[in-house]
């Protein structure tokens, strides 16, 4: 029988960590391109048997940190568009009012929805990236309320589209 040589292991083990991804070097092959190139430069002579390959096609992008929201991309400056008011039917005699393009005038939609719900004693919510839905037909009142609350918005900036489908 052939004798098998075993390396003598001393405990505690000394683990070498990657400075880029903070994982042990054995896991660097699963990380991005930046980690793979960095770890090969640092420890090629000190670690035997680890092959770090580059399987990624594109550069590593910023990852979301654990537990937090991802950063939103930079938004290009948008020219203020006309605010459109539209009435949509909910049933027999019930309507909802849809307000669009309010955020292009630098108005926080969440604050505006809360203001509309308290002003008109109805429900209102932000339903899209630039859309607020108000329960009830309040299109006529919005022509007075919006310029009063936000003075930088004039009556000419508001347009009524009439009845529409939801």
Coordinates of C-alpha atoms in Angstrom, one line a residue:
X1 CA 0.0 0.0 0.0
X2 CA 1.2 3.4 -0.8
X3 CA 1.5 5.9 2.0
X4 CA -0.4 9.1 1.6
X5 CA 1.3 12.2 2.9
X6 CA -1.0 14.5 4.8
X7 CA -0.3 18.0 5.6
X8 CA -0.3 18.7 9.2
X9 CA -2.9 21.3 10.0
X10 CA -2.5 23.6 13.0
X11 CA -5.4 25.2 14.6
X12 CA -6.6 28.0 14.6
X13 CA -6.4 28.3 10.8
X14 CA -5.1 31.5 9.3
X15 CA -7.5 32.5 6.6
X16 CA -6.5 35.1 4.0
X17 CA -9.3 37.5 3.1
X18 CA -9.7 39.5 -0.1
X19 CA -9.4 43.2 0.4
X20 CA -12.0 43.9 -2.3
X21 CA -15.0 41.6 -1.4
X22 CA -14.0 40.8 2.2
X23 CA -14.6 37.1 1.6
X24 CA -12.0 34.2 1.8
X25 CA -9.9 33.9 -1.3
X26 CA -11.6 30.6 -2.3
X27 CA -14.8 32.6 -3.0
X28 CA -13.2 35.3 -5.1
X29 CA -13.9 33.3 -8.3
X30 CA -17.6 33.9 -7.7
X31 CA -17.2 37.7 -7.3
X32 CA -16.9 40.3 -10.0
X33 CA -14.1 41.1 -12.3
X34 CA -12.6 43.8 -10.1
X35 CA -12.2 41.4 -7.2
X36 CA -10.6 38.7 -9.4
X37 CA -7.9 40.9 -10.8
X38 CA -7.2 42.5 -7.4
X39 CA -6.8 39.2 -5.6
X40 CA -4.6 37.6 -8.2
X41 CA -2.2 40.6 -8.0
X42 CA -2.0 40.4 -4.2
X43 CA -1.6 36.8 -3.4
X44 CA -0.5 34.7 -6.4
X45 CA 2.6 33.5 -4.7
X46 CA 1.2 32.9 -1.2
X47 CA -1.7 30.6 -2.0
X48 CA -1.4 27.4 -3.9
X49 CA -4.2 25.6 -5.8
X50 CA -6.7 28.5 -6.2
X51 CA -7.6 29.4 -9.7
X52 CA -9.4 32.6 -10.1
X53 CA -11.2 32.9 -13.4
X54 CA -12.9 35.8 -15.0
X55 CA -16.4 34.7 -16.2
X56 CA -18.1 38.1 -16.1
X57 CA -18.7 39.7 -19.4
X58 CA -19.3 43.3 -18.2
X59 CA -17.8 45.4 -15.4
X60 CA -19.2 44.9 -11.9
X61 CA -21.8 47.5 -11.1
X62 CA -22.7 49.0 -7.7
X63 CA -24.6 46.5 -5.6
X64 CA -27.3 47.4 -3.2
X65 CA -26.1 47.3 0.4
X66 CA -27.9 44.9 2.7
X67 CA -30.9 46.3 4.5
X68 CA -31.1 49.6 2.6
X69 CA -32.8 50.8 -0.5
X70 CA -30.8 51.0 -3.7
X71 CA -29.7 54.4 -4.9
X72 CA -31.8 55.8 -7.7
X73 CA -30.1 56.8 -10.9
X74 CA -29.4 60.4 -11.6
X75 CA -32.5 62.1 -13.1
X76 CA -31.9 64.5 -15.9
X77 CA -33.5 67.9 -15.5
X78 CA -37.0 67.8 -16.8
X79 CA -38.7 70.9 -18.1
X80 CA -42.0 71.5 -16.2
X81 CA -44.9 70.0 -18.2
X82 CA -48.5 71.0 -18.0
X83 CA -50.4 69.4 -15.1
X84 CA -53.2 67.3 -16.5
X85 CA -56.4 66.6 -14.7
X86 CA -58.6 63.7 -15.9
X87 CA -61.9 62.3 -14.6
X88 CA -62.3 58.5 -14.8
X89 CA -65.5 56.6 -14.0
X90 CA -65.4 54.1 -11.1
X91 CA -68.9 52.7 -11.5
X92 CA -72.4 54.1 -11.8
X93 CA -72.1 57.7 -10.4
X94 CA -68.7 57.5 -8.9
X95 CA -65.5 59.1 -10.3
X96 CA -61.8 59.4 -9.6
X97 CA -59.7 62.3 -10.5
X98 CA -56.2 61.6 -11.9
X99 CA -53.5 64.3 -11.6
X100 CA -50.4 63.8 -13.7
X101 CA -47.1 65.7 -14.2
X102 CA -47.2 67.3 -10.8
X103 CA -43.7 66.2 -9.9
X104 CA -42.2 68.0 -12.9
X105 CA -43.0 71.2 -11.0
X106 CA -40.9 70.0 -8.0
X107 CA -43.9 69.0 -5.9
X108 CA -43.5 65.9 -3.6
X109 CA -46.3 63.6 -4.7
X110 CA -46.7 61.9 -1.3
X111 CA -47.2 65.3 0.4
X112 CA -49.6 66.4 -2.3
X113 CA -51.7 63.2 -2.0
X114 CA -51.9 63.7 1.8
X115 CA -52.9 67.4 1.2
X116 CA -55.6 66.4 -1.3
X117 CA -57.1 63.7 0.9
X118 CA -57.3 66.1 3.9
X119 CA -58.6 69.1 1.8
X120 CA -61.3 67.1 0.0
X121 CA -62.1 64.6 2.8
X122 CA -61.5 61.7 0.5
X123 CA -58.9 59.1 -0.3
X124 CA -56.0 59.9 -2.5
X125 CA -52.8 58.0 -3.3
X126 CA -49.7 58.0 -5.5
X127 CA -50.3 55.3 -8.1
X128 CA -47.5 55.9 -10.6
X129 CA -44.1 57.6 -10.9
X130 CA -45.9 60.9 -11.7
X131 CA -49.6 60.2 -11.0
X132 CA -52.0 60.9 -8.1
X133 CA -55.5 59.4 -8.0
X134 CA -58.1 61.2 -5.9
X135 CA -61.4 59.5 -5.1
X136 CA -64.3 61.8 -6.2
X137 CA -64.8 64.4 -8.9
X138 CA -62.7 67.3 -7.7
X139 CA -61.4 68.6 -11.0
X140 CA -63.0 72.1 -10.7
X141 CA -61.7 72.6 -7.2
X142 CA -58.1 71.6 -8.2
X143 CA -57.9 74.6 -10.5
X144 CA -58.1 76.8 -7.3
X145 CA -56.4 74.6 -4.8
X146 CA -53.1 73.7 -6.7
X147 CA -52.1 77.4 -7.4
X148 CA -53.0 78.4 -3.8
X149 CA -50.9 75.6 -2.2
X150 CA -48.0 75.9 -4.7
X151 CA -47.7 79.5 -5.8
X152 CA -45.1 78.7 -8.5
X153 CA -47.8 76.8 -10.5
X154 CA -50.2 79.1 -12.4
X155 CA -53.6 78.4 -13.8
X156 CA -52.0 78.2 -17.3
X157 CA -49.9 75.2 -16.2
X158 CA -53.1 73.2 -15.5
X159 CA -55.0 71.5 -18.2
X160 CA -58.3 69.6 -18.0
X161 CA -58.5 66.5 -20.2
X162 CA -62.2 65.8 -19.4
X163 CA -63.5 62.3 -19.0
X164 CA -61.2 59.5 -19.8
X165 CA -60.9 55.8 -19.3
X166 CA -59.0 54.5 -16.3

